[in-house]
PDB file of C-alpha atoms in Angstrom:
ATOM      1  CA  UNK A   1     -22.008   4.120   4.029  1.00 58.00           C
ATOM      2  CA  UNK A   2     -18.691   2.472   3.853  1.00 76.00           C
ATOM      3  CA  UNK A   3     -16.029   4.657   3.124  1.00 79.00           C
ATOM      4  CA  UNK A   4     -13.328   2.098   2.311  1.00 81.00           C
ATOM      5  CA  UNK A   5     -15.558   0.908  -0.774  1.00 80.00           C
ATOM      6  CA  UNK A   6     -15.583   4.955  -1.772  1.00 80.00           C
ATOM      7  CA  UNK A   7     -12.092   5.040  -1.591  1.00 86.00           C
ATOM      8  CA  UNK A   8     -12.167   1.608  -4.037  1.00 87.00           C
ATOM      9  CA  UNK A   9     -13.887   2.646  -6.110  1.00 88.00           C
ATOM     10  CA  UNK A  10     -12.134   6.416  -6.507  1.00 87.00           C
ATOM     11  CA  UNK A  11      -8.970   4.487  -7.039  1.00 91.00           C
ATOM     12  CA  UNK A  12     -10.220   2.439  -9.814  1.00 92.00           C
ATOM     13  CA  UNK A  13     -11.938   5.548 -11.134  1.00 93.00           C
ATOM     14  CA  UNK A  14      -8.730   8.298 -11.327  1.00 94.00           C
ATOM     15  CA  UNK A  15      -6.206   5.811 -13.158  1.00 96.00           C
ATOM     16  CA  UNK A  16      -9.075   4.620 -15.209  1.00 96.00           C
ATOM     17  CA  UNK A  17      -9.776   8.027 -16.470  1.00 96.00           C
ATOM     18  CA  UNK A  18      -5.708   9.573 -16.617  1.00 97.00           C
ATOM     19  CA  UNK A  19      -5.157   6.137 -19.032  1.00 97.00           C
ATOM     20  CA  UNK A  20      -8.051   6.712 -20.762  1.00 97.00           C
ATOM     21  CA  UNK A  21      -7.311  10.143 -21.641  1.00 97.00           C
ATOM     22  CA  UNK A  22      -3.978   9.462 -22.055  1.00 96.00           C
ATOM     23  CA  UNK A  23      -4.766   6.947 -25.296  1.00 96.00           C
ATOM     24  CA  UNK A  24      -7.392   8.409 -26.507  1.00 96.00           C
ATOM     25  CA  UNK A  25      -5.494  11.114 -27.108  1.00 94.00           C
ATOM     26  CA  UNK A  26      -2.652   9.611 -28.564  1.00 93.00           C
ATOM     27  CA  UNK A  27      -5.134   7.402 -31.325  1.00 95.00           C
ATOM     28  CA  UNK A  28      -7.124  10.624 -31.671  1.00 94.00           C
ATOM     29  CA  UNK A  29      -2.967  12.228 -32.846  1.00 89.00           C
ATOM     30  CA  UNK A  30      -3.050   9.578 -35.056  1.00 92.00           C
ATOM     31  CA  UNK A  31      -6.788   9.233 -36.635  1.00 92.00           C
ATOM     32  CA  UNK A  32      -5.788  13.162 -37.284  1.00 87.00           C
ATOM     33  CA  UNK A  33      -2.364  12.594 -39.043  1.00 83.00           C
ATOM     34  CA  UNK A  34      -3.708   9.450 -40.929  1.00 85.00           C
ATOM     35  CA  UNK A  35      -5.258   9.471 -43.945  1.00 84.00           C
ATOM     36  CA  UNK A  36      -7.773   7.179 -46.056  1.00 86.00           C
ATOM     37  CA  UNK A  37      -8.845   3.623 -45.650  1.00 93.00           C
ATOM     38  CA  UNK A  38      -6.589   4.014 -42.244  1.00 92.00           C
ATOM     39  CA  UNK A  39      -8.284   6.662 -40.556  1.00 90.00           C
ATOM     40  CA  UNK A  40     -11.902   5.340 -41.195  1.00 93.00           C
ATOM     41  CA  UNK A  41     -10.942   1.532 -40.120  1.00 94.00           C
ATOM     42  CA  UNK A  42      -9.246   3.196 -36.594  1.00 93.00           C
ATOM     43  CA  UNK A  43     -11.997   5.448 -36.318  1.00 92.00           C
ATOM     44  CA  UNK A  44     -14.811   3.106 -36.705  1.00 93.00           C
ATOM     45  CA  UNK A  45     -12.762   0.354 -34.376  1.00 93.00           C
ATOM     46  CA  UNK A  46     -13.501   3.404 -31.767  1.00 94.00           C
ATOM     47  CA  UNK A  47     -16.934   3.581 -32.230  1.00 93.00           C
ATOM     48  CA  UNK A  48     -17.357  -0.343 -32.207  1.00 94.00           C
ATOM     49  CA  UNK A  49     -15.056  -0.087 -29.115  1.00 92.00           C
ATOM     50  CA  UNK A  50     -17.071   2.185 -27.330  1.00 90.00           C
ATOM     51  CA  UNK A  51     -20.367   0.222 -28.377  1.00 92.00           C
ATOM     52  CA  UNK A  52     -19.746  -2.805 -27.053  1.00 92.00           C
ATOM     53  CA  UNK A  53     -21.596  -3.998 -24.236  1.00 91.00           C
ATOM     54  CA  UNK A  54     -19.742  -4.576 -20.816  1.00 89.00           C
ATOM     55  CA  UNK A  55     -20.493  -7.988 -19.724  1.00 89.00           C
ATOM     56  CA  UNK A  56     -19.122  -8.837 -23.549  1.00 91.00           C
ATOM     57  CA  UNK A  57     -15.935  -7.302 -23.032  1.00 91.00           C
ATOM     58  CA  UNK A  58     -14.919  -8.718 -19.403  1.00 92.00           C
ATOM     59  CA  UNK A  59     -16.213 -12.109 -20.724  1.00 92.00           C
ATOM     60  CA  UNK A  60     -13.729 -11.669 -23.702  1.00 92.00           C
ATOM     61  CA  UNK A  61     -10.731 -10.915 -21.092  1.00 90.00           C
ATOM     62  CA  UNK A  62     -11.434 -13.647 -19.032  1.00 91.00           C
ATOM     63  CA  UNK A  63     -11.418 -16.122 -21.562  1.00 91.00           C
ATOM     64  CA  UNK A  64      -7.954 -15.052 -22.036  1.00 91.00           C
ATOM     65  CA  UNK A  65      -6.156 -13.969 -18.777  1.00 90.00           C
ATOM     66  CA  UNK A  66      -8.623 -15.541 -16.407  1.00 88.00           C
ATOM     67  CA  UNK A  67      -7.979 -18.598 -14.151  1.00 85.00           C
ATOM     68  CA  UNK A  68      -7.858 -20.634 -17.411  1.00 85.00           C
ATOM     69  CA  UNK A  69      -7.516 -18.182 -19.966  1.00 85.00           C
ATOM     70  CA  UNK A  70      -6.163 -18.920 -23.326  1.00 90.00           C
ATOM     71  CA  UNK A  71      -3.226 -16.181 -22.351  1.00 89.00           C
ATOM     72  CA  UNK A  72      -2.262 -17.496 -19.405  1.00 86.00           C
ATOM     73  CA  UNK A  73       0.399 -19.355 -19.562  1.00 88.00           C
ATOM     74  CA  UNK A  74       2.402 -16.766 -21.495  1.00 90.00           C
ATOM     75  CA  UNK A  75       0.852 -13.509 -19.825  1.00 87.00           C
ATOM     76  CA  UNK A  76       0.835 -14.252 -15.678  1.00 83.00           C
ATOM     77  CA  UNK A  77      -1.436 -11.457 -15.048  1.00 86.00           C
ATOM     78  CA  UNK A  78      -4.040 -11.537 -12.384  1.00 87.00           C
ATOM     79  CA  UNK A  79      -7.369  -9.987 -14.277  1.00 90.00           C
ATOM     80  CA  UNK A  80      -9.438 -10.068 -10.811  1.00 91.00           C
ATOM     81  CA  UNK A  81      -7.659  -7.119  -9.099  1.00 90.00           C
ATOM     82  CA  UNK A  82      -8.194  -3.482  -9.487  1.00 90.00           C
ATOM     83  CA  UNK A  83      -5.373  -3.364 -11.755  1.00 91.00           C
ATOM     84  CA  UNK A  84      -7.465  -6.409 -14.193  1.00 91.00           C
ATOM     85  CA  UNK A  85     -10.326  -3.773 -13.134  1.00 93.00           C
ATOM     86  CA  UNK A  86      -8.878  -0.390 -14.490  1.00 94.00           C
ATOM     87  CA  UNK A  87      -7.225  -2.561 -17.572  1.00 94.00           C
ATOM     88  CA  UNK A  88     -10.895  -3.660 -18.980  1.00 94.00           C
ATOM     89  CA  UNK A  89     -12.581   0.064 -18.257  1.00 95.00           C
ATOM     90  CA  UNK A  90      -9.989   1.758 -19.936  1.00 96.00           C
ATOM     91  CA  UNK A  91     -10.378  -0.506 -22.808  1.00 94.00           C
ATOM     92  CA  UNK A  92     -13.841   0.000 -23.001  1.00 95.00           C
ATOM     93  CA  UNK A  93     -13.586   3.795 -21.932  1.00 96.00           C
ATOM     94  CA  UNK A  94     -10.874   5.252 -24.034  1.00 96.00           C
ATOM     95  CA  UNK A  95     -12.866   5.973 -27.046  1.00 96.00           C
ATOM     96  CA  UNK A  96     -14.558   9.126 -25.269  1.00 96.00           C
ATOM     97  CA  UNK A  97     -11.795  11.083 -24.992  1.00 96.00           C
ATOM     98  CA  UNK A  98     -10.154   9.977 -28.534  1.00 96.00           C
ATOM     99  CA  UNK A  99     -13.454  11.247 -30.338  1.00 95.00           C
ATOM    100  CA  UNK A 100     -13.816  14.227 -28.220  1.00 95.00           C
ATOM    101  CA  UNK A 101     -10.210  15.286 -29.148  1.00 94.00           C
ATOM    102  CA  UNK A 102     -10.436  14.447 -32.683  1.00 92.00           C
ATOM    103  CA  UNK A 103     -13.305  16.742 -32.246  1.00 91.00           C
ATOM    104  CA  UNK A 104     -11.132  19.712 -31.013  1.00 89.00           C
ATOM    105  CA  UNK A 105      -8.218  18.588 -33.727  1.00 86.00           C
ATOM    106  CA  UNK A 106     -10.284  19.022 -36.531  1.00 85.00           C
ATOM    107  CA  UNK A 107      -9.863  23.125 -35.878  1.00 81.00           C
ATOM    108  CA  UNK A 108      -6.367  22.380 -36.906  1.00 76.00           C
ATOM    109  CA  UNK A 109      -5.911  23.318 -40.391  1.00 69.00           C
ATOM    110  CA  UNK A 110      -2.631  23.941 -42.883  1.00 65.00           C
ATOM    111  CA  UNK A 111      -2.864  27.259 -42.521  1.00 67.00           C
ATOM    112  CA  UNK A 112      -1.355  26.982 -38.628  1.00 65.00           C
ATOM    113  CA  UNK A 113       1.188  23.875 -39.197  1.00 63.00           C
ATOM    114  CA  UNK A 114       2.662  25.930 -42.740  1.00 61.00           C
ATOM    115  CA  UNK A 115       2.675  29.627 -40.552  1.00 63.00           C
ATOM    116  CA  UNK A 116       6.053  28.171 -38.974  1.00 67.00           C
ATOM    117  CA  UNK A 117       7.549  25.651 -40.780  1.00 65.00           C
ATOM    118  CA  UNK A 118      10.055  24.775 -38.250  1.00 66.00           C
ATOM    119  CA  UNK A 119       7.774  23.681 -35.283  1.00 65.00           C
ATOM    120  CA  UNK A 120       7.728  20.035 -34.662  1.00 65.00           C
ATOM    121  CA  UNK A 121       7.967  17.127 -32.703  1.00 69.00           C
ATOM    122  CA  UNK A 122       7.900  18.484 -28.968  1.00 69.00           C
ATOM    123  CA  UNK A 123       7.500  22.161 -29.547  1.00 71.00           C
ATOM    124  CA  UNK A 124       4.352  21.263 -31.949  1.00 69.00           C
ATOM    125  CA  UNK A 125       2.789  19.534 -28.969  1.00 71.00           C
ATOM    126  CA  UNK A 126       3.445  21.986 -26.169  1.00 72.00           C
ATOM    127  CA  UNK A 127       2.307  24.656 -28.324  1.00 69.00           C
ATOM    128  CA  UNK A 128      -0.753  23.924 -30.379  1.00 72.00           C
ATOM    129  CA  UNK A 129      -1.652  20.431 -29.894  1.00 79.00           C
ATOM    130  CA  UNK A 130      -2.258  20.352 -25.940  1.00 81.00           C
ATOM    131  CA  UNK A 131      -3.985  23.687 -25.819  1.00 84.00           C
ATOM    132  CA  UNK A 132      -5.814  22.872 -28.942  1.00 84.00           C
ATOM    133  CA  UNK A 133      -7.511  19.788 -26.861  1.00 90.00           C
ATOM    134  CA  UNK A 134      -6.518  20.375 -23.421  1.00 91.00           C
ATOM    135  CA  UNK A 135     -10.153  21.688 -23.213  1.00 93.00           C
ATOM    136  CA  UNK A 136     -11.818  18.160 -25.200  1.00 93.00           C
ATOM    137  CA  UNK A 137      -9.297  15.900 -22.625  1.00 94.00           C
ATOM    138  CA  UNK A 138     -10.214  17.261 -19.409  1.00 94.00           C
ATOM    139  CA  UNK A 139     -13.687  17.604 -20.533  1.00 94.00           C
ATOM    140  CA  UNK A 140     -13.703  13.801 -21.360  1.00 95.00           C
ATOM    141  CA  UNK A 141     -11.762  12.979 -18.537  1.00 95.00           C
ATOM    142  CA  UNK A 142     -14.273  13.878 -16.131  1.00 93.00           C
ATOM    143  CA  UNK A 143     -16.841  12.063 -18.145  1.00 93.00           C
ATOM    144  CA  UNK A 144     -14.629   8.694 -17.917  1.00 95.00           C
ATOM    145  CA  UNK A 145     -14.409   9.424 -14.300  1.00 94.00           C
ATOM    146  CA  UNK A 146     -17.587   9.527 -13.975  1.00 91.00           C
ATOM    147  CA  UNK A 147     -18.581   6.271 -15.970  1.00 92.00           C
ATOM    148  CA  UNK A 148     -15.724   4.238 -14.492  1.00 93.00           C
ATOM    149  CA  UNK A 149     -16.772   5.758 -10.837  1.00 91.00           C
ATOM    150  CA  UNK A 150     -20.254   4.208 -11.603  1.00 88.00           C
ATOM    151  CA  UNK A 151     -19.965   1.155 -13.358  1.00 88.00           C
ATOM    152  CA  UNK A 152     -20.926  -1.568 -11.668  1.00 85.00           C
ATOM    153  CA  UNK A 153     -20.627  -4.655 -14.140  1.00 87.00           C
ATOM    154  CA  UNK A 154     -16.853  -4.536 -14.921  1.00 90.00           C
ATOM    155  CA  UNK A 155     -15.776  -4.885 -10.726  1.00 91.00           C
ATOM    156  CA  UNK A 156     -18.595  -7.113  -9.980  1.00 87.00           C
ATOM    157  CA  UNK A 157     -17.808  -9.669 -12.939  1.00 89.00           C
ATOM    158  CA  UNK A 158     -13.996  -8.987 -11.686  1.00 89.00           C
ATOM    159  CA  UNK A 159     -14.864  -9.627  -8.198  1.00 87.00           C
ATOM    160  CA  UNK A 160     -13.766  -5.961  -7.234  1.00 89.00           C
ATOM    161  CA  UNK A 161     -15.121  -4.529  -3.898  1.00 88.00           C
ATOM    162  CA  UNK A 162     -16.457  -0.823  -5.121  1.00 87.00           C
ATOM    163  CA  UNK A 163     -19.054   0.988  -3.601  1.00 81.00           C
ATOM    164  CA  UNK A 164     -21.762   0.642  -6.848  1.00 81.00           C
ATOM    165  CA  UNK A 165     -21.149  -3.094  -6.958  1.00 79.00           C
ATOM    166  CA  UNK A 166     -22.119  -3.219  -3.063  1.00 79.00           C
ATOM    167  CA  UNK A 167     -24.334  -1.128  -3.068  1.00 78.00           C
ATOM    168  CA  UNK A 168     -26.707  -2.627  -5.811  1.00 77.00           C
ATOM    169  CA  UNK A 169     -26.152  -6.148  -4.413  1.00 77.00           C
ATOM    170  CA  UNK A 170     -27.612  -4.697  -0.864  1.00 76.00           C
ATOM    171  CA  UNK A 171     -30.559  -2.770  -2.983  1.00 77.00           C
ATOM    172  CA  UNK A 172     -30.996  -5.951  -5.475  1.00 77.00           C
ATOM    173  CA  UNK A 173     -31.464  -8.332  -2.211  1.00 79.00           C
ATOM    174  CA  UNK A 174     -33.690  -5.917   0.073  1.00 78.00           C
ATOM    175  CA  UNK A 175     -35.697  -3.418  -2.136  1.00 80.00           C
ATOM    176  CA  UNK A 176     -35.385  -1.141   0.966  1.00 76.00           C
ATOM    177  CA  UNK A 177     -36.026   2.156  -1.037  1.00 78.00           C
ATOM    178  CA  UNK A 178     -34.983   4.619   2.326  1.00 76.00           C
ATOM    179  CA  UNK A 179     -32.045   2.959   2.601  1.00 74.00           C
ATOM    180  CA  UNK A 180     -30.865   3.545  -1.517  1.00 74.00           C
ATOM    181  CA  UNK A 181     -31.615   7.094  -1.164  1.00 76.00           C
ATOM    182  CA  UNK A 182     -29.523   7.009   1.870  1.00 74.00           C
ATOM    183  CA  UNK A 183     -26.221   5.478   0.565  1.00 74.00           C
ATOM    184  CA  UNK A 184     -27.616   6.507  -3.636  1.00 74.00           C
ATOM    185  CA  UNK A 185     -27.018   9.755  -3.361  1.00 77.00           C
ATOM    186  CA  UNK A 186     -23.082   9.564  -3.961  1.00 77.00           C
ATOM    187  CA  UNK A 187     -23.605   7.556  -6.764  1.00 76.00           C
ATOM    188  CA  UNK A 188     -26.169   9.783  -8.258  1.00 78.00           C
ATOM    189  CA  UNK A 189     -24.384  13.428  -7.156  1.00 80.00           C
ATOM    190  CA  UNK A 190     -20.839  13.040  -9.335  1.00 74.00           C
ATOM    191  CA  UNK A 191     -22.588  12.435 -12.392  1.00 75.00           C
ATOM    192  CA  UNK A 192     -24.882  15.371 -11.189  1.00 79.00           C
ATOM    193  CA  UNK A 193     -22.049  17.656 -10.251  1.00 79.00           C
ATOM    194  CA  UNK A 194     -20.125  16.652 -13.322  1.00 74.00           C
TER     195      UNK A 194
END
């Protein structure tokens, strides 16, 4: 088993899931404050968002910050790292936590905001928002962890060494069953554990 592919692939996974979290739950504060035509068009662009199929979405990003992307010239970013890598699964990922959050904000009704007129900005956040869907975020969190721990398309397409990528390329070329129980096990036990 190589560890230095585990460790690749946890640090794609942890700032894949903190961003994740982090705008879902910011787009989940806004599907919740928004009203008509807005709030279905956002919400639905989540659910299309989520839907979309992996291969589909790196392709997309490559056509426009890859080696001869459309974006490239204005936008010098290199989309083959683990930074291109985290970029694409939190795009793909961050839809999770913003419908499990909207999920926990949809306890929130007038009769808590009018009980103290006063609370706002800050305050409002510390002390109903986040413990209304602290729960929902770390719950979802652990979920995107999981995914983005376990995906294999996004780092192979991006040429990113993680241990799933590896690991099915050995598997896909051999067929040695013994040996993916052997090294499968991790892959199969956080999802398990989870």
């Amino acid at each position: 088993m190589s560890w230095g592919l585990l460790l690749n692939s946890l640090a794609l996974a942890v700032p894949v899931a903190l961003a994740a979290v982090t705008a879902g739950w910011l787009v989940a504060l806004f599907i919740a404050s928004s009203h008509g035509r807005v709030r279905w068009v956002v919400l639905a662009g989540a659910v299309v968002s989520l839907a979309l199929p992996p291969f589909l979405v790196v392709n997309t990003w490559l056509g426009l910050l890859g080696n001869v992307g459309v974006l490239k010239p204005l936008l010098p970013l290199d989309i083959y790292s683990h930074g291109g890598a985290a970029w694409v699964l939190t795009l793909m990922l961050w839809p999770l936590p913003c419908l499990m959050c909207l999920g926990a904000l949809k306890r929130l009704t007038a009769e808590m905001l009018d009980a103290e007129p006063g609370l706002c900005g800050g305050p409002l956040v510390r002390s109903l928002l986040l413990p209304m869907t602290l729960p929902a975020a770390l719950q979802s969190g652990l979920i995107v962890f999981a995914l983005a721990f376990n995906n294999i398309a996004v780092p192979a397409i991006l040429q990113v060494k993680v241990f799933p990528a590896q690991f099915w390329v050995q598997f896909s070329t051999s067929y040695n069953f013994a040996l993916a129980w052997q090294y499968g096990w991790v892959l199969a036990a956080l999802p398990l554990g989870l």
